[in-house]
Short mmCIF file of C-alpha atoms and ligand atoms in Angstrom, two decimals:
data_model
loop_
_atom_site.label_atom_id
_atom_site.label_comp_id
_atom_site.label_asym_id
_atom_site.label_seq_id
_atom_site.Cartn_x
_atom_site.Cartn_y
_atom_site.Cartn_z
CA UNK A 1 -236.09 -36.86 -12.19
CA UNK A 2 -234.61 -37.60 -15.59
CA UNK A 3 -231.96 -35.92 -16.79
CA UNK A 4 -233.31 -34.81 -19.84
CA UNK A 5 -236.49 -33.94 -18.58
CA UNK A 6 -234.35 -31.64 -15.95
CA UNK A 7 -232.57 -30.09 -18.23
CA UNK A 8 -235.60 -29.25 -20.93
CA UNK A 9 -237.51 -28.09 -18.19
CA UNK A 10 -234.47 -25.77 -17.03
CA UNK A 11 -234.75 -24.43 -20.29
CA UNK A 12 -232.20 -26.23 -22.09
CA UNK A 13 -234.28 -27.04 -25.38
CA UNK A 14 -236.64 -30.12 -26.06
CA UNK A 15 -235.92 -33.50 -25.08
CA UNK A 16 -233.73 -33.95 -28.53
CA UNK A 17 -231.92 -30.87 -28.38
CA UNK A 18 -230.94 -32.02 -24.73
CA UNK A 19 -229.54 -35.50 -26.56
CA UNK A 20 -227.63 -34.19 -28.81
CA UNK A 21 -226.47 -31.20 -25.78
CA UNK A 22 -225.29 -34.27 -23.72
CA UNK A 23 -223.53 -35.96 -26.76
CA UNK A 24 -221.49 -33.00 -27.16
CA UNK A 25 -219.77 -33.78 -23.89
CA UNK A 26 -220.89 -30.12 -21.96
CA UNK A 27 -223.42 -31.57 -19.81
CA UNK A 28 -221.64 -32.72 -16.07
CA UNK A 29 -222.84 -34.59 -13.27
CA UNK A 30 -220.98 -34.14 -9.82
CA UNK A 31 -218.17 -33.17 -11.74
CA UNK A 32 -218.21 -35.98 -14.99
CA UNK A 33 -219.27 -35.55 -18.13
CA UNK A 34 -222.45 -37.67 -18.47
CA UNK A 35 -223.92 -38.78 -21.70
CA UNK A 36 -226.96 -40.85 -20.47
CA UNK A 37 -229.78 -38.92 -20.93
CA UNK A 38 -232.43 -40.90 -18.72
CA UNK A 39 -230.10 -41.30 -16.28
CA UNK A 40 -231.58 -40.13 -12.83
CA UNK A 41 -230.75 -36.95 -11.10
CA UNK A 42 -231.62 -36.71 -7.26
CA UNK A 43 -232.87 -32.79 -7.31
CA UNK A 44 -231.78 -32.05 -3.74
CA UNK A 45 -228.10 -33.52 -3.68
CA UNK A 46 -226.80 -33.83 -7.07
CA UNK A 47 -225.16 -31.05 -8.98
CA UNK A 48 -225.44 -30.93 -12.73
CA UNK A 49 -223.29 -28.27 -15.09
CA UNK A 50 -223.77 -26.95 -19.01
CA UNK A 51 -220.79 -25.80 -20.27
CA UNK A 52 -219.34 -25.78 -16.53
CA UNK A 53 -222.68 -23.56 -15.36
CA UNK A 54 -224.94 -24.60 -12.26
CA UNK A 55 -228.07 -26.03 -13.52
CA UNK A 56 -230.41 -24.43 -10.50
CA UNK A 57 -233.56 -26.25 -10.41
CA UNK A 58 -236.89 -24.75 -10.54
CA UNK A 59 -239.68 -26.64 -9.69
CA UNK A 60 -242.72 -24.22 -10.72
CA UNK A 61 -243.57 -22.14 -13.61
CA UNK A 62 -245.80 -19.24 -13.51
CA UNK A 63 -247.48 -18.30 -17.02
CA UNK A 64 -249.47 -15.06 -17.71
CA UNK A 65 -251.42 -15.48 -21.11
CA UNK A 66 -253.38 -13.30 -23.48
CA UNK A 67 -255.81 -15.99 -24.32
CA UNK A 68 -257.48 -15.65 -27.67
CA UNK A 69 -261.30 -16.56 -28.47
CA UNK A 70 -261.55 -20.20 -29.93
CA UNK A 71 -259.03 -21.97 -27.57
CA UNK A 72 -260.44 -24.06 -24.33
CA UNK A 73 -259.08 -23.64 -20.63
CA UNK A 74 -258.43 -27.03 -19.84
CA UNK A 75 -255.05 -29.07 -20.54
CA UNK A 76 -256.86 -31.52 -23.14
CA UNK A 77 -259.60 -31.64 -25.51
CA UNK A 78 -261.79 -33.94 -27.83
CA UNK A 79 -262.53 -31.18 -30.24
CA UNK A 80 -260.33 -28.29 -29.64
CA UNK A 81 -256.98 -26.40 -29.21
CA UNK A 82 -256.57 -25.73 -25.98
CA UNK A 83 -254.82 -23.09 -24.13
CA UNK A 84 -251.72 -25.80 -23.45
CA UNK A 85 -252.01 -26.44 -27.10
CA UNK A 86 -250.36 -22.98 -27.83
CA UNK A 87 -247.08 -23.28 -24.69
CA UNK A 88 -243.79 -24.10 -26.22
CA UNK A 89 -242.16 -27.93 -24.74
CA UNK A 90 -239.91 -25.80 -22.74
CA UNK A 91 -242.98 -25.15 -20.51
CA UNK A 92 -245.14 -28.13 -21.08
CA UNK A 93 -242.53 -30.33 -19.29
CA UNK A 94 -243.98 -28.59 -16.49
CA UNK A 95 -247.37 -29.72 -16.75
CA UNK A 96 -249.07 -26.20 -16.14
CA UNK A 97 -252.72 -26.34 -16.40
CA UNK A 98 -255.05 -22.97 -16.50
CA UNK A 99 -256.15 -21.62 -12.91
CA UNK A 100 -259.79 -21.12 -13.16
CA UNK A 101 -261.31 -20.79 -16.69
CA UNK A 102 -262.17 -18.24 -19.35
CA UNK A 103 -265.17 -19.12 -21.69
CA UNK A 104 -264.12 -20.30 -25.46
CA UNK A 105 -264.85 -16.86 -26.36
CA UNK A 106 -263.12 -14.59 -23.98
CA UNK A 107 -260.07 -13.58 -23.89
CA UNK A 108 -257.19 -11.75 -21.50
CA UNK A 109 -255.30 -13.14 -19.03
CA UNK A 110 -254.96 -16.34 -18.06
CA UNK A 111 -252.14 -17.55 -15.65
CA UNK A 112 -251.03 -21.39 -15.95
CA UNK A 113 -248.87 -23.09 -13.35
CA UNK A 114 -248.04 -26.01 -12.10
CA UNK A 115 -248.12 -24.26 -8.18
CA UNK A 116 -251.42 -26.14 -7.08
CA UNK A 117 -251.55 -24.63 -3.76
CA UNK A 118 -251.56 -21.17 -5.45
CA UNK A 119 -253.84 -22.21 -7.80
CA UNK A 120 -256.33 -23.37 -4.81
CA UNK A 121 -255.41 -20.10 -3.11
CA UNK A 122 -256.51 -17.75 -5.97
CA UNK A 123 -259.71 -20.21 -6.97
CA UNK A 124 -260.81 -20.45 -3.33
CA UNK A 125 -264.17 -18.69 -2.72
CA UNK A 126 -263.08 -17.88 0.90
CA UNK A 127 -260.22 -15.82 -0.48
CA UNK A 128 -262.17 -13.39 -2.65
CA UNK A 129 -259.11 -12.52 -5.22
CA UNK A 130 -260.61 -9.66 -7.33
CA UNK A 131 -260.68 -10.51 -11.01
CA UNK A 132 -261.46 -7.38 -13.05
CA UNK A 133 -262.97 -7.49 -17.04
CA UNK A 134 -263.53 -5.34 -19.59
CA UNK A 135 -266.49 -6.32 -21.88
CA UNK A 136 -268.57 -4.72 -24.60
CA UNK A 137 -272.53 -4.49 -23.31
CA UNK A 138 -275.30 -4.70 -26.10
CA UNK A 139 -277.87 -2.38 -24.27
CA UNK A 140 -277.20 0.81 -22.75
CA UNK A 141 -275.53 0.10 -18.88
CA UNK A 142 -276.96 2.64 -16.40
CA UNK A 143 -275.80 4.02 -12.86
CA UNK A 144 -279.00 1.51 -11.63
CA UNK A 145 -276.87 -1.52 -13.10
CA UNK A 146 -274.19 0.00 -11.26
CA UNK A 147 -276.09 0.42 -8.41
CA UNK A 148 -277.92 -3.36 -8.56
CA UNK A 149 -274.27 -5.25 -9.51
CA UNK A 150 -272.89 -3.13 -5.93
CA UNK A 151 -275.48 -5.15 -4.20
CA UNK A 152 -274.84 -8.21 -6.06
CA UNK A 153 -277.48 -9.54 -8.70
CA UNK A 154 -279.32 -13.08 -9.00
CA UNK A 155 -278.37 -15.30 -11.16
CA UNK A 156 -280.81 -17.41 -13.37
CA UNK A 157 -280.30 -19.67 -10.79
CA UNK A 158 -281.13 -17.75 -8.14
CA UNK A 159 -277.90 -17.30 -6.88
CA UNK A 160 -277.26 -13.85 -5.52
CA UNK A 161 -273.93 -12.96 -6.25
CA UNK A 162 -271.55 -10.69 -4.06
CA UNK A 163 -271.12 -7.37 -4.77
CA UNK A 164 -269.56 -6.48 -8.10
CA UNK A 165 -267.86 -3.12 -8.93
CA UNK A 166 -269.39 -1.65 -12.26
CA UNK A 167 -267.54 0.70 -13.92
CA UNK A 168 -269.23 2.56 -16.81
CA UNK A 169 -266.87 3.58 -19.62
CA UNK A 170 -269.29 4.33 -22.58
CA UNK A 171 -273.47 4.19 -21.97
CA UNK A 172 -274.82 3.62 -25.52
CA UNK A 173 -276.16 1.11 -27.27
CA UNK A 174 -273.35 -0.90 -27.31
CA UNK A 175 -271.74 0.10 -24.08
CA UNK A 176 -268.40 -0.18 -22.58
CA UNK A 177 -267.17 -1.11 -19.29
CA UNK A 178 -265.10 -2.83 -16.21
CA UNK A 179 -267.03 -4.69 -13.63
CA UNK A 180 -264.24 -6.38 -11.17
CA UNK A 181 -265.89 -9.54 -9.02
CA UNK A 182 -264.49 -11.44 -6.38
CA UNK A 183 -266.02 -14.71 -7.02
CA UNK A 184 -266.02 -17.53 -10.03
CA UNK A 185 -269.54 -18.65 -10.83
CA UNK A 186 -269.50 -20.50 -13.69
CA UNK A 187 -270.46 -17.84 -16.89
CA UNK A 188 -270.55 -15.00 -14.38
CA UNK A 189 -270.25 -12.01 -15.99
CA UNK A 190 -272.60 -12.59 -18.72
CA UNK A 191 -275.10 -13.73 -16.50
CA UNK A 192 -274.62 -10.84 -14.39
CA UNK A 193 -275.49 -8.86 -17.32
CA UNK A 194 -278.45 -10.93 -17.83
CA UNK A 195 -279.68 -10.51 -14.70
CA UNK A 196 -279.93 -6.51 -15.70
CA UNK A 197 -281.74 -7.58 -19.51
CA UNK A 198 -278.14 -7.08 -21.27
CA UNK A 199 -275.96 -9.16 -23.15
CA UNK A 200 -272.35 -9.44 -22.89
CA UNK A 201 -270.55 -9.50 -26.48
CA UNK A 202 -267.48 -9.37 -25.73
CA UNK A 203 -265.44 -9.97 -22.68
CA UNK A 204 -261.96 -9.87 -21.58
CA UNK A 205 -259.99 -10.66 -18.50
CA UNK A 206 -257.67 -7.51 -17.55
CA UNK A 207 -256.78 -8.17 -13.98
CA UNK A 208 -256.12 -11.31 -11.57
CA UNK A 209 -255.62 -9.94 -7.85
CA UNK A 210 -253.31 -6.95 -8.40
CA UNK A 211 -251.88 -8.24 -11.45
CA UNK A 212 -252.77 -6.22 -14.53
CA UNK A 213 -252.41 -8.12 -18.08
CA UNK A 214 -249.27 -6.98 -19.71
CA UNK A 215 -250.93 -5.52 -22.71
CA UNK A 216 -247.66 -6.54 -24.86
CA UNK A 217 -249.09 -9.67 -24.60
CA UNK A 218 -250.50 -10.39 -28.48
CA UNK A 219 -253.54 -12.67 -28.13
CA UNK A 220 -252.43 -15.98 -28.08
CA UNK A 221 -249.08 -15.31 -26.20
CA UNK A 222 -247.71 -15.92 -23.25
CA UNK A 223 -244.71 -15.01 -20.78
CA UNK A 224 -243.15 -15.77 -17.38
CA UNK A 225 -244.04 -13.98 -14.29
CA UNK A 226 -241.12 -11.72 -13.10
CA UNK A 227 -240.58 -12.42 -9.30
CA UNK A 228 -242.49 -9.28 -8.41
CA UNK A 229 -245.54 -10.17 -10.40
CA UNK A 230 -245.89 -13.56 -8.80
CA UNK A 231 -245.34 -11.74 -5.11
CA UNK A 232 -247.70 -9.53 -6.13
CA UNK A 233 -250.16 -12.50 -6.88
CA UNK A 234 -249.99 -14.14 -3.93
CA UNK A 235 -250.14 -11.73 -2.02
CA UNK A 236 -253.55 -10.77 -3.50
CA UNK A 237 -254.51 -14.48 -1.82
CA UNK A 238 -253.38 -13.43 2.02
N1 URA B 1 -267.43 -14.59 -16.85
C1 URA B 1 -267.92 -15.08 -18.00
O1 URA B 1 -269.10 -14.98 -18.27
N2 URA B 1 -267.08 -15.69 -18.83
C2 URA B 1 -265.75 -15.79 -18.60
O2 URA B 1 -265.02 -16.34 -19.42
C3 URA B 1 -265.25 -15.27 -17.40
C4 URA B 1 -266.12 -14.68 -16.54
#
């Protein structure tokens, strides 16, 4: 790998603020100062310093967001922003991409990585990782909705989903509630409400296995997991 891509990834600042970093004379590699910034750095046997510190490499991130409405789960887009539109260079020299998506319109958490075998893990139907919203129901959501989701509903397509855990906060006529699933149809929740004549207005992602959105999280930002989180992730996938 590059040594300026190494060190921006490592957190060092973007690819110029690396340059000017190793012009300075603080960067070291096996013990000289090195001012080429594309030279090449073999991860496993070289050793690199800043400012005589141990540059440990890291070779995933992990990424819980607060996704706002109006931004896309995907890594690139025709028409618009999309969720790696809003990461700072520091992480995008990672290449994370979303795991699984959340409509344009919904928002909560969304982790990115650049782990693909987690990613698989958590997106594979076999594995069942519970994914818990909270949504706002136009129509009044009754203990036989609860009921119907336990047993799983059909879609529009016919597709009769597995059981979903409906929990009812507020039954009026805009109603309030939690419904966890363990599967990731495309549009699910919504058309689960459909399924029961109701209509999903507004929907947001609280939970990923055991992993609870950190409501600190402003829409539209985004942090690192801590070690513990990310344990507690994939564990949710065993
Ligand atoms: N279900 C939906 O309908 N939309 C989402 O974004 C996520 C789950």
């Amino acid at each position: 790998m590059r040594l300026d891509k190494l060190l921006s990834n490592m957190g060092f600042g973007s690819r110029k603020e690396v340059r000017l970093l190793l012009k300075k004379g603080v960067v070291r590699l096996n013990n000289e100062v090195i001012k080429d910034v594309s030279k090449h750095i073999e991860i496993d046997s070289d050793h690199v310093t800043v400012l005589g510190e141990p540059v440990v490499y890291k070779e995933f991130v992990y990424l819980m967001m607060n996704k706002p409405q109006g931004v896309i789960s995907a890594t690139e887009d025709r028409h618009d922003r999309t969720v790696v539109d809003l990461l700072d260079e520091e992480f995008t020299n990672f290449e994370p991409f979303p795991v699984g998506r959340l409509d344009k319109d919904t928002e909560g958490f969304l982790l990115l990585t650049n782990d693909g075998k987690l990613a698989h893990n958590l997106l594979s139907p076999k594995k069942e990782v519970a994914k818990t919203y909270y949504a706002h129901i136009d129509g009044v959501v009754t203990e036989t909705d609860v009921m119907d989701f336990s047993q799983g509903v059909v879609l529009d397509d016919g597709y009769l989903t597995k059981p979903g855990q409906l929990e009812v906060l507020k039954s009026a006529t805009l109603s309030e509630i939690e419904l966890t699933i363990t599967e990731g149809k495309f549009h699910q929740v919504k058309r689960m409400f459909e399924a029961v004549g109701k209509k999903v207005v507004y929907l947001k992602r609280i939970s990923m296995g055991d992993l609870p959105l950190d409501e600190h999280l402003t829409l539209g930002s985004y942090r690192e997991l801590t070690d513990e989180e990310l344990l507690l992730l994939k564990n949710s996938t065993l």
